[in-house]
Short mmCIF file of C-alpha atoms and ligand atoms in Angstrom, two decimals:
data_model
loop_
_atom_site.label_atom_id
_atom_site.label_comp_id
_atom_site.label_asym_id
_atom_site.label_seq_id
_atom_site.Cartn_x
_atom_site.Cartn_y
_atom_site.Cartn_z
CA LEU A 17 6.38 20.24 13.76
CA VAL A 18 7.20 17.25 15.93
CA ASN A 19 5.44 18.86 18.92
CA THR A 20 2.39 19.50 16.79
CA SER A 21 2.43 15.94 15.59
CA TYR A 22 2.31 14.48 19.11
CA GLU A 23 -0.28 17.06 20.20
CA ARG A 24 -2.50 15.97 17.36
CA ILE A 25 -1.93 12.30 18.17
CA ASN A 26 -2.94 12.94 21.79
CA GLU A 27 -6.01 14.73 20.56
CA VAL A 28 -7.32 12.19 18.04
CA ASP A 29 -5.53 8.87 18.11
CA ASP A 30 -7.66 7.22 20.77
CA LYS A 31 -10.46 7.50 18.21
CA VAL A 32 -8.52 6.98 14.97
CA LYS A 33 -6.09 4.34 16.33
CA ALA A 34 -3.58 4.83 13.54
CA PHE A 35 -0.49 4.14 15.65
CA LEU A 36 0.64 0.83 17.12
CA THR A 37 3.88 2.18 18.58
CA LEU A 38 5.08 5.73 19.27
CA ASP A 39 8.74 6.67 19.48
CA GLU A 40 8.28 9.96 21.28
CA GLU A 41 11.49 10.22 23.26
CA ASN A 42 13.75 9.47 20.29
CA ALA A 43 11.68 11.64 17.96
CA ARG A 44 11.94 14.62 20.28
CA SER A 45 15.66 14.27 20.75
CA ARG A 46 16.09 13.90 17.02
CA ALA A 47 14.03 17.05 16.45
CA LYS A 48 16.27 18.89 18.91
CA GLU A 49 19.34 17.63 17.04
CA LEU A 50 17.89 18.89 13.76
CA ASP A 51 17.01 22.26 15.31
CA ASP A 52 20.65 22.64 16.24
CA ALA A 53 22.02 21.45 12.89
CA ASP A 54 23.92 23.90 10.69
CA ASP A 55 22.74 22.38 7.46
CA LYS A 56 18.97 22.47 7.13
CA SER A 57 18.85 21.99 3.38
CA ALA A 58 17.72 18.33 3.14
CA SER A 59 14.61 18.00 1.01
CA LEU A 60 12.43 16.59 3.80
CA PHE A 61 14.15 18.40 6.64
CA GLY A 62 12.34 17.98 9.97
CA MET A 63 9.21 16.38 8.49
CA PRO A 64 7.38 14.15 10.99
CA SER A 65 6.46 10.86 9.36
CA GLY A 66 4.95 7.50 10.21
CA VAL A 67 6.04 4.10 8.95
CA LYS A 68 3.79 1.12 8.29
CA ASP A 69 4.50 -1.58 10.81
CA ASN A 70 5.74 -4.13 8.28
CA ILE A 71 8.77 -1.94 7.50
CA VAL A 72 11.66 -2.74 9.80
CA THR A 73 12.89 0.09 12.05
CA LYS A 74 16.06 -0.36 14.07
CA ALA A 75 15.37 -0.69 17.81
CA LEU A 76 11.72 0.25 17.25
CA ARG A 77 9.05 -2.42 17.62
CA THR A 78 7.88 -3.88 14.30
CA THR A 79 4.79 -6.10 14.62
CA CYS A 80 3.27 -6.38 11.11
CA GLY A 81 -0.07 -5.99 12.91
CA SER A 82 0.41 -9.53 14.23
CA GLN A 83 0.46 -11.07 17.68
CA PHE A 84 3.23 -13.26 16.31
CA LEU A 85 5.60 -10.29 16.42
CA LYS A 86 4.17 -8.50 19.44
CA ASN A 87 7.52 -8.86 21.19
CA PHE A 88 9.74 -7.96 18.22
CA GLU A 89 10.92 -4.88 20.11
CA ASP A 90 14.41 -4.56 18.89
CA PRO A 91 15.01 -5.08 15.16
CA LEU A 92 18.70 -4.93 14.36
CA TYR A 93 18.60 -2.79 11.26
CA ASN A 94 16.61 -0.22 9.32
CA ALA A 95 14.82 -0.99 6.07
CA THR A 96 16.56 0.80 3.19
CA VAL A 97 13.66 3.25 2.85
CA VAL A 98 13.90 4.16 6.55
CA GLY A 99 17.65 4.74 6.22
CA LYS A 100 16.96 7.01 3.25
CA LEU A 101 14.33 8.99 5.15
CA ASN A 102 16.74 9.42 8.06
CA ALA A 103 19.41 10.63 5.66
CA ALA A 104 16.90 13.21 4.34
CA ASP A 105 16.47 14.47 7.95
CA THR A 106 12.91 13.33 8.57
CA VAL A 107 11.68 12.37 12.03
CA THR A 108 9.95 9.02 12.58
CA ILE A 109 7.01 9.59 14.93
CA GLY A 110 5.95 5.95 15.25
CA LYS A 111 4.72 2.77 13.60
CA LEU A 112 1.38 2.55 11.87
CA ASN A 113 -1.42 0.05 12.19
CA MET A 114 -2.17 -2.41 9.42
CA ASP A 115 -3.99 -5.61 8.57
CA GLU A 116 -1.96 -8.53 9.86
CA PHE A 117 0.96 -9.17 7.49
CA ALA A 118 -0.70 -6.72 5.05
CA MET A 119 -3.55 -9.13 4.31
CA GLY A 120 -6.78 -7.20 4.17
CA SER A 121 -8.65 -4.21 2.79
CA SER A 122 -10.19 -2.65 5.89
CA ASN A 123 -7.70 -2.77 8.77
CA GLU A 124 -10.09 -5.09 10.58
CA ASN A 125 -7.48 -7.85 10.31
CA SER A 126 -5.10 -5.97 12.58
CA SER A 127 -4.63 -8.28 15.55
CA TYR A 128 -4.43 -5.22 17.83
CA THR A 129 -7.32 -2.89 17.10
CA PRO A 130 -8.81 -1.66 13.84
CA THR A 131 -7.91 1.85 12.69
CA ARG A 132 -10.98 4.02 11.98
CA ASN A 133 -11.64 6.38 9.08
CA PRO A 134 -10.95 9.95 10.30
CA TRP A 135 -13.78 11.32 8.11
CA ASN A 136 -16.30 9.18 9.99
CA THR A 137 -15.17 6.69 12.58
CA ASP A 138 -18.08 4.32 11.84
CA TYR A 139 -16.27 3.54 8.58
CA VAL A 140 -13.10 1.61 7.77
CA PRO A 141 -10.01 3.52 6.62
CA GLY A 142 -9.23 0.80 4.07
CA GLY A 143 -6.24 -1.47 4.18
CA SER A 144 -3.88 -2.86 4.57
CA SER A 145 -2.04 0.49 5.03
CA GLY A 146 -5.10 1.89 6.85
CA GLY A 147 -3.02 3.33 9.68
CA SER A 148 -0.70 5.05 7.20
CA ALA A 149 -3.57 6.70 5.31
CA ALA A 150 -5.59 7.62 8.42
CA ALA A 151 -2.58 9.19 10.17
CA VAL A 152 -2.00 11.52 7.21
CA ALA A 153 -5.71 12.30 6.78
CA ALA A 154 -6.09 13.08 10.50
CA GLY A 155 -3.08 15.41 10.44
CA GLU A 156 -1.03 13.27 12.83
CA VAL A 157 1.98 13.18 10.49
CA LEU A 158 2.91 15.04 7.30
CA PHE A 159 3.51 11.86 5.35
CA SER A 160 3.74 8.13 5.81
CA LEU A 161 5.04 5.04 4.12
CA GLY A 162 2.74 2.19 3.17
CA SER A 163 3.13 -1.01 1.20
CA ASP A 164 0.99 -2.11 -1.72
CA THR A 165 0.68 -5.72 -2.85
CA GLY A 166 -2.82 -5.56 -4.31
CA GLY A 167 -3.94 -2.01 -3.53
CA SER A 168 -2.90 -1.44 0.07
CA ILE A 169 -1.58 2.09 -0.52
CA ARG A 170 -4.08 3.30 -3.12
CA GLN A 171 -7.28 1.89 -1.60
CA PRO A 172 -6.80 3.39 1.90
CA ALA A 173 -5.61 6.64 0.30
CA ALA A 174 -8.89 6.72 -1.64
CA PHE A 175 -10.99 5.90 1.45
CA CYS A 176 -9.23 8.57 3.56
CA GLY A 177 -9.06 11.34 0.93
CA VAL A 178 -5.26 11.50 0.64
CA VAL A 179 -2.69 10.83 -2.09
CA GLY A 180 -1.05 7.38 -2.29
CA LEU A 181 1.36 6.05 -4.88
CA LYS A 182 2.36 2.48 -5.63
CA PRO A 183 5.60 2.82 -7.57
CA THR A 184 6.70 0.56 -10.42
CA TYR A 185 7.77 -2.87 -9.18
CA GLY A 186 11.52 -2.49 -8.59
CA ARG A 187 11.49 1.30 -8.20
CA VAL A 188 11.83 1.28 -4.40
CA SER A 189 13.95 -1.15 -2.40
CA ARG A 190 12.01 -3.77 -0.45
CA PHE A 191 14.98 -4.55 1.81
CA GLY A 192 13.52 -4.54 5.31
CA LEU A 193 9.90 -4.82 4.18
CA VAL A 194 8.51 -7.99 5.75
CA ALA A 195 7.59 -9.99 2.65
CA PHE A 196 3.96 -10.83 1.89
CA ALA A 197 3.97 -11.61 -1.85
CA SER A 198 7.44 -10.82 -3.10
CA SER A 199 6.59 -10.52 -6.80
CA LEU A 200 3.97 -7.86 -6.05
CA ASP A 201 5.01 -5.92 -2.91
CA GLN A 202 6.15 -2.29 -3.26
CA ILE A 203 6.66 0.46 -0.68
CA GLY A 204 5.29 3.91 -1.50
CA PRO A 205 4.42 7.33 -0.03
CA ILE A 206 1.08 8.52 1.36
CA THR A 207 0.74 12.32 1.55
CA ARG A 208 -1.78 15.15 1.62
CA ASN A 209 -0.92 16.36 -1.88
CA VAL A 210 0.84 15.32 -5.07
CA GLU A 211 3.90 17.53 -4.62
CA ASP A 212 4.73 16.04 -1.22
CA ASN A 213 4.29 12.59 -2.71
CA ALA A 214 6.79 13.31 -5.49
CA ARG A 215 9.26 14.69 -2.94
CA VAL A 216 9.07 11.58 -0.77
CA LEU A 217 9.41 9.21 -3.73
CA GLU A 218 12.48 11.13 -4.87
CA VAL A 219 14.08 10.31 -1.52
CA ILE A 220 13.09 6.63 -1.20
CA ALA A 221 13.45 5.48 -4.84
CA GLY A 222 16.53 3.97 -6.41
CA HIS A 223 18.61 0.87 -6.84
CA ASP A 224 19.70 -1.04 -3.74
CA SER A 225 22.24 -3.84 -3.82
CA MET A 226 20.44 -5.36 -0.79
CA ASP A 227 17.31 -6.05 -2.88
CA SER A 228 17.92 -8.10 -6.02
CA THR A 229 14.53 -7.04 -7.41
CA SER A 230 15.27 -3.34 -7.15
CA ALA A 231 15.93 -1.97 -10.62
CA ASN A 232 19.03 -0.15 -11.73
CA VAL A 233 17.09 2.66 -13.39
CA ASP A 234 17.83 6.36 -12.93
CA VAL A 235 15.54 8.23 -10.56
CA PRO A 236 14.29 11.37 -12.28
CA ASN A 237 13.61 14.62 -10.50
CA TYR A 238 9.88 14.00 -9.97
CA THR A 239 9.07 17.53 -8.88
CA GLU A 240 10.17 18.75 -12.31
CA ALA A 241 7.22 16.84 -13.74
CA LEU A 242 4.77 19.03 -11.80
CA THR A 243 4.22 21.49 -14.62
CA ASN A 244 0.43 21.76 -14.71
CA ASP A 245 0.69 21.06 -18.42
CA VAL A 246 -1.30 18.08 -19.70
CA LYS A 247 -2.02 19.41 -23.18
CA GLY A 248 -2.11 16.49 -25.59
CA LEU A 249 -1.88 13.88 -22.81
CA LYS A 250 -3.51 10.69 -24.05
CA ILE A 251 -5.75 9.05 -21.47
CA ALA A 252 -7.20 5.55 -21.75
CA VAL A 253 -10.35 4.81 -19.75
CA PRO A 254 -10.98 1.06 -19.46
CA LYS A 255 -14.66 0.25 -19.79
CA GLU A 256 -14.19 -2.58 -17.27
CA TYR A 257 -13.33 0.07 -14.64
CA LEU A 258 -16.70 1.82 -14.91
CA ALA A 259 -18.84 -1.28 -15.37
CA GLU A 260 -21.55 -2.78 -13.20
CA GLY A 261 -20.71 -2.82 -9.50
CA VAL A 262 -19.14 0.64 -9.55
CA ASP A 263 -21.07 2.99 -7.26
CA PRO A 264 -22.87 5.80 -9.18
CA ALA A 265 -21.21 8.50 -7.05
CA VAL A 266 -17.79 7.03 -7.87
CA LYS A 267 -18.60 6.90 -11.55
CA GLU A 268 -19.83 10.47 -11.55
CA SER A 269 -16.72 11.76 -9.80
CA VAL A 270 -14.47 10.00 -12.30
CA MET A 271 -16.46 11.35 -15.26
CA ASN A 272 -16.17 14.85 -13.79
CA ALA A 273 -12.41 14.39 -13.45
CA LEU A 274 -12.21 13.34 -17.10
CA GLU A 275 -14.05 16.54 -18.03
CA VAL A 276 -11.44 18.51 -16.10
CA TYR A 277 -8.71 16.78 -18.10
CA LYS A 278 -10.49 17.64 -21.31
CA SER A 279 -10.72 21.27 -20.31
CA LEU A 280 -6.95 21.20 -19.67
CA GLY A 281 -6.28 20.00 -23.20
CA ALA A 282 -5.88 16.26 -22.58
CA GLU A 283 -7.78 13.70 -24.63
CA TRP A 284 -9.50 10.58 -23.37
CA GLU A 285 -10.95 7.52 -25.03
CA GLU A 286 -12.61 4.35 -23.86
CA VAL A 287 -10.49 1.21 -24.14
CA SER A 288 -10.69 -2.38 -22.93
CA LEU A 289 -8.48 -4.35 -20.55
CA PRO A 290 -10.21 -7.64 -21.36
CA HIS A 291 -8.43 -9.83 -18.79
CA SER A 292 -9.25 -7.56 -15.81
CA LYS A 293 -12.10 -9.86 -14.88
CA TYR A 294 -9.61 -12.58 -13.94
CA ALA A 295 -7.45 -10.29 -11.83
CA VAL A 296 -8.97 -11.00 -8.41
CA ALA A 297 -8.80 -14.78 -8.82
CA THR A 298 -5.27 -14.58 -10.24
CA TYR A 299 -4.07 -12.31 -7.48
CA TYR A 300 -5.50 -14.29 -4.59
CA LEU A 301 -3.91 -17.49 -5.92
CA LEU A 302 -0.49 -15.94 -6.53
CA ALA A 303 -0.36 -13.70 -3.46
CA SER A 304 -1.47 -16.54 -1.18
CA SER A 305 1.04 -18.94 -2.74
CA GLU A 306 3.89 -16.51 -2.20
CA ALA A 307 2.65 -15.71 1.30
CA SER A 308 2.55 -19.39 2.26
CA ALA A 309 6.24 -19.64 1.40
CA ASN A 310 7.25 -16.28 2.92
CA LEU A 311 5.45 -16.89 6.19
CA ALA A 312 7.15 -20.27 6.70
CA ARG A 313 9.90 -18.36 8.54
CA PHE A 314 7.53 -17.69 11.44
CA ASP A 315 8.20 -20.93 13.24
CA GLY A 316 8.54 -19.92 16.86
CA VAL A 317 12.33 -20.19 16.64
CA ARG A 318 13.74 -17.22 14.81
CA TYR A 319 11.38 -14.33 15.41
CA GLY A 320 8.46 -13.45 17.59
CA VAL A 321 6.52 -15.53 20.03
CA ARG A 322 7.00 -19.19 20.88
CA SER A 323 4.17 -21.24 22.29
CA GLU A 324 4.67 -21.99 25.97
CA LYS A 325 2.58 -25.12 25.84
CA ALA A 326 4.54 -27.28 23.42
CA GLU A 327 6.40 -30.32 24.71
CA ASN A 328 8.34 -31.23 21.59
CA MET A 329 9.75 -29.51 18.53
CA ILE A 330 7.01 -30.32 16.01
CA ASP A 331 4.34 -29.22 18.46
CA MET A 332 6.30 -26.03 19.05
CA PHE A 333 6.13 -25.16 15.32
CA LYS A 334 2.45 -26.06 15.12
CA MET A 335 1.34 -24.38 18.31
CA SER A 336 3.37 -21.22 17.78
CA ARG A 337 1.78 -20.81 14.35
CA SER A 338 -1.72 -21.69 15.59
CA GLU A 339 -1.50 -19.17 18.41
CA GLY A 340 0.50 -16.48 16.61
CA PHE A 341 -1.39 -16.07 13.32
CA GLY A 342 -4.89 -14.66 12.96
CA GLU A 343 -7.70 -16.18 10.91
CA GLU A 344 -7.14 -14.38 7.61
CA VAL A 345 -3.42 -15.17 7.62
CA LYS A 346 -4.18 -18.84 8.23
CA ARG A 347 -6.73 -18.80 5.42
CA ARG A 348 -4.12 -17.42 3.00
CA ILE A 349 -1.45 -19.90 4.11
CA MET A 350 -3.86 -22.79 3.55
CA LEU A 351 -4.99 -21.46 0.16
CA GLY A 352 -1.41 -20.90 -0.94
CA THR A 353 -0.11 -24.23 0.30
CA PHE A 354 -2.95 -25.95 -1.55
CA ALA A 355 -2.30 -24.06 -4.80
CA LEU A 356 1.39 -24.98 -4.68
CA SER A 357 0.97 -28.62 -3.75
CA SER A 358 1.87 -31.34 -6.22
CA GLY A 359 -1.06 -32.37 -8.35
CA TYR A 360 -2.63 -28.91 -8.08
CA TYR A 361 0.33 -26.72 -9.03
CA ASP A 362 -0.33 -26.80 -12.78
CA ALA A 363 -4.06 -26.26 -12.42
CA TYR A 364 -3.81 -23.31 -10.03
CA TYR A 365 -0.42 -21.66 -9.56
CA LYS A 366 0.90 -22.17 -13.08
CA LYS A 367 -2.40 -21.23 -14.66
CA ALA A 368 -2.54 -18.08 -12.56
CA GLN A 369 0.99 -17.14 -13.72
CA LYS A 370 -0.15 -17.45 -17.32
CA VAL A 371 -3.19 -15.26 -16.72
CA ARG A 372 -0.91 -12.74 -15.00
CA THR A 373 1.02 -12.45 -18.28
CA LEU A 374 -2.22 -11.82 -20.18
CA ILE A 375 -3.14 -9.05 -17.72
CA LYS A 376 0.29 -7.46 -18.14
CA ASN A 377 -0.01 -7.73 -21.93
CA ASP A 378 -3.36 -5.86 -21.77
CA PHE A 379 -1.55 -2.90 -20.21
CA ASP A 380 1.45 -3.09 -22.58
CA LYS A 381 -0.91 -2.93 -25.53
CA ILE A 382 -2.82 0.10 -24.19
CA PHE A 383 0.44 1.91 -23.38
CA GLU A 384 1.52 1.66 -27.03
CA ASP A 385 -1.10 4.34 -27.77
CA TYR A 386 -1.79 6.12 -24.48
CA ASP A 387 0.22 7.91 -21.77
CA VAL A 388 -1.89 6.99 -18.76
CA VAL A 389 -4.87 4.83 -17.81
CA ILE A 390 -7.49 6.51 -15.61
CA GLY A 391 -10.39 5.09 -13.64
CA PRO A 392 -11.65 4.86 -10.08
CA THR A 393 -9.34 3.51 -7.36
CA THR A 394 -12.14 1.48 -5.77
CA PRO A 395 -15.66 0.50 -6.85
CA THR A 396 -17.19 2.09 -3.73
CA PRO A 397 -16.25 4.63 -1.06
CA ALA A 398 -15.32 3.36 2.43
CA PHE A 399 -17.71 0.78 3.91
CA LYS A 400 -18.83 0.48 7.52
CA VAL A 401 -16.74 -1.27 10.16
CA GLY A 402 -18.08 -4.84 10.41
CA GLU A 403 -19.95 -4.68 7.08
CA LYS A 404 -17.77 -7.12 5.12
CA VAL A 405 -15.63 -8.68 7.78
CA ASP A 406 -17.40 -12.05 7.78
CA ASP A 407 -17.40 -12.35 4.03
CA PRO A 408 -13.85 -12.69 2.67
CA LEU A 409 -14.94 -13.00 -0.96
CA THR A 410 -16.82 -9.68 -0.93
CA MET A 411 -13.81 -8.15 0.78
CA TYR A 412 -11.49 -9.55 -1.92
CA ALA A 413 -13.75 -8.28 -4.72
CA ASN A 414 -13.28 -4.72 -3.45
CA ASP A 415 -9.67 -4.88 -4.74
CA ILE A 416 -10.70 -5.46 -8.35
CA LEU A 417 -9.49 -2.08 -9.65
CA THR A 418 -6.15 -1.95 -7.84
CA ILE A 419 -4.93 -5.55 -8.26
CA PRO A 420 -4.29 -5.50 -12.04
CA VAL A 421 -1.71 -2.74 -11.50
CA ASN A 422 0.34 -4.93 -9.14
CA LEU A 423 0.05 -7.94 -11.44
CA ALA A 424 1.36 -5.83 -14.34
CA GLY A 425 4.06 -4.18 -12.18
CA VAL A 426 3.17 -0.67 -13.37
CA PRO A 427 2.88 2.46 -11.15
CA GLY A 428 -0.46 3.80 -9.95
CA ILE A 429 -1.58 6.72 -7.80
CA SER A 430 -4.83 7.53 -6.04
CA VAL A 431 -5.81 11.20 -5.73
CA PRO A 432 -9.01 12.55 -4.16
CA CYS A 433 -11.71 13.35 -6.75
CA GLY A 434 -14.93 13.91 -4.83
CA PHE A 435 -17.22 12.78 -2.04
CA SER A 436 -20.14 10.39 -1.69
CA SER A 437 -23.49 11.64 -0.40
CA ASP A 438 -22.39 10.44 3.05
CA GLY A 439 -19.39 12.74 2.89
CA LEU A 440 -16.82 10.00 2.31
CA PRO A 441 -13.90 10.63 -0.06
CA ILE A 442 -13.62 9.07 -3.52
CA GLY A 443 -10.30 8.29 -5.23
CA LEU A 444 -9.21 8.72 -8.85
CA GLN A 445 -6.62 6.18 -10.00
CA ILE A 446 -3.97 7.19 -12.53
CA ILE A 447 -1.84 4.35 -13.89
CA GLY A 448 1.36 4.80 -15.90
CA LYS A 449 3.97 2.91 -17.90
CA HIS A 450 6.77 1.00 -16.16
CA PHE A 451 9.14 3.49 -14.49
CA ASP A 452 7.10 6.45 -15.74
CA GLU A 453 6.02 7.83 -12.35
CA SER A 454 6.81 11.29 -13.77
CA THR A 455 3.86 11.19 -16.14
CA VAL A 456 1.62 9.81 -13.39
CA TYR A 457 2.61 12.73 -11.16
CA ARG A 458 2.22 15.23 -14.00
CA ALA A 459 -1.32 14.05 -14.63
CA ALA A 460 -2.18 13.92 -10.90
CA TYR A 461 -0.78 17.38 -10.18
CA ALA A 462 -2.59 19.07 -13.06
CA TYR A 463 -5.90 17.61 -11.87
CA GLU A 464 -5.35 18.35 -8.18
N1 LIG B 22 -6.42 -6.27 0.05
C1 LIG B 22 -5.42 -7.05 -0.61
C2 LIG B 22 -5.14 -8.30 0.18
O1 LIG B 22 -5.78 -8.51 1.14
C3 LIG B 22 -4.19 -6.24 -0.84
C4 LIG B 22 -3.30 -6.18 0.31
C5 LIG B 22 -2.04 -5.41 0.04
O2 LIG B 22 -1.90 -4.71 -0.95
N2 LIG B 22 -1.10 -5.59 0.93
O3 LIG B 22 -4.31 -9.09 -0.15
#
């Protein structure tokens, strides 16, 4: 499997550009070790996988897609999720491309080179986990890990025709995930099908004393939820998710999927999530505020590059940050610093926190009567490389259907549900109650 993985990478990755760093020598010796092992019973035994480059891997370069960390060759520890994958006998093939510090929806903010959509390389793979989704779609690895702060697992999964889950906030340890917006970030699996996804989550989920936000909640056996039985499942379909701005092909695919559910004995009804319309504004205020604080640690002293030109300490901070960060990251730091500054805090940050509660309450209310919420993952299929890159607001608006899920902290999956007339994949989003990934998987598996 590991041989096949590198063969495939050699064949396609100069076009797809999913990988930033390969770990071929170690991966091959690890594969050899596993071949010789007596016990081959681990649930993910020998599976070649890729890890998004904002997840720390011991002694393997971790750049976050940023020039700032281009020389971070030798991290001292593994993220908890990476340790868990190793313990389940997987093989890490390499590190996957991403928008710089996970800020973006198209991979065009990678400071190295943008990943391309394997279905058609004129199109973006989505982001920020674009490398993670493209590598799975192109058959370079069997599964990958991504991170999702406002849609970064689900949106690229939708654009690349693969399965991506953002778990409940607190379900998976974030220890070793380079923080973007700590109250929203979650790590999750990207796979070719729902069963693989459930198997990977089973391995990476669970409480971790190294992450105070990881929840002490039992991890169920997710594969047991894959029963194909959705009789009586109650599905809510928010009218805001199929409103104006949603591409007709996307709408049609989602309606077809709902028909499939009906034929399987599930019931669906239209509902309203009235505060969804504020989600993009709320998210970009909160995520940028948290990012401005989290990214303060990149000061030219502790990690990454230090400007060569500075002559004193203050200039060293300033110049290292000016040279190390790309445009989008600087934009977010400025937005966030502004929203948190005295005199503006109440009007922006605090207000956004209040609206976040309203968005969460919308979901709580719906989940009193329904098992899952279903809609599209994204308003449109993948767009062309370069199409939105000069227009950050249009780019941000593309996240409208994924962001509310992060703000509410609930789990959501994207599964393929059709193709556009240009042959680009379309994603169906299934959203569940807090810590109820089992029902999300049950619904996804029955449809798939
Ligand atoms: N596209 C969103 C952003 O740019 C989401 C990113 C993410 O989930 N990491 O912030």
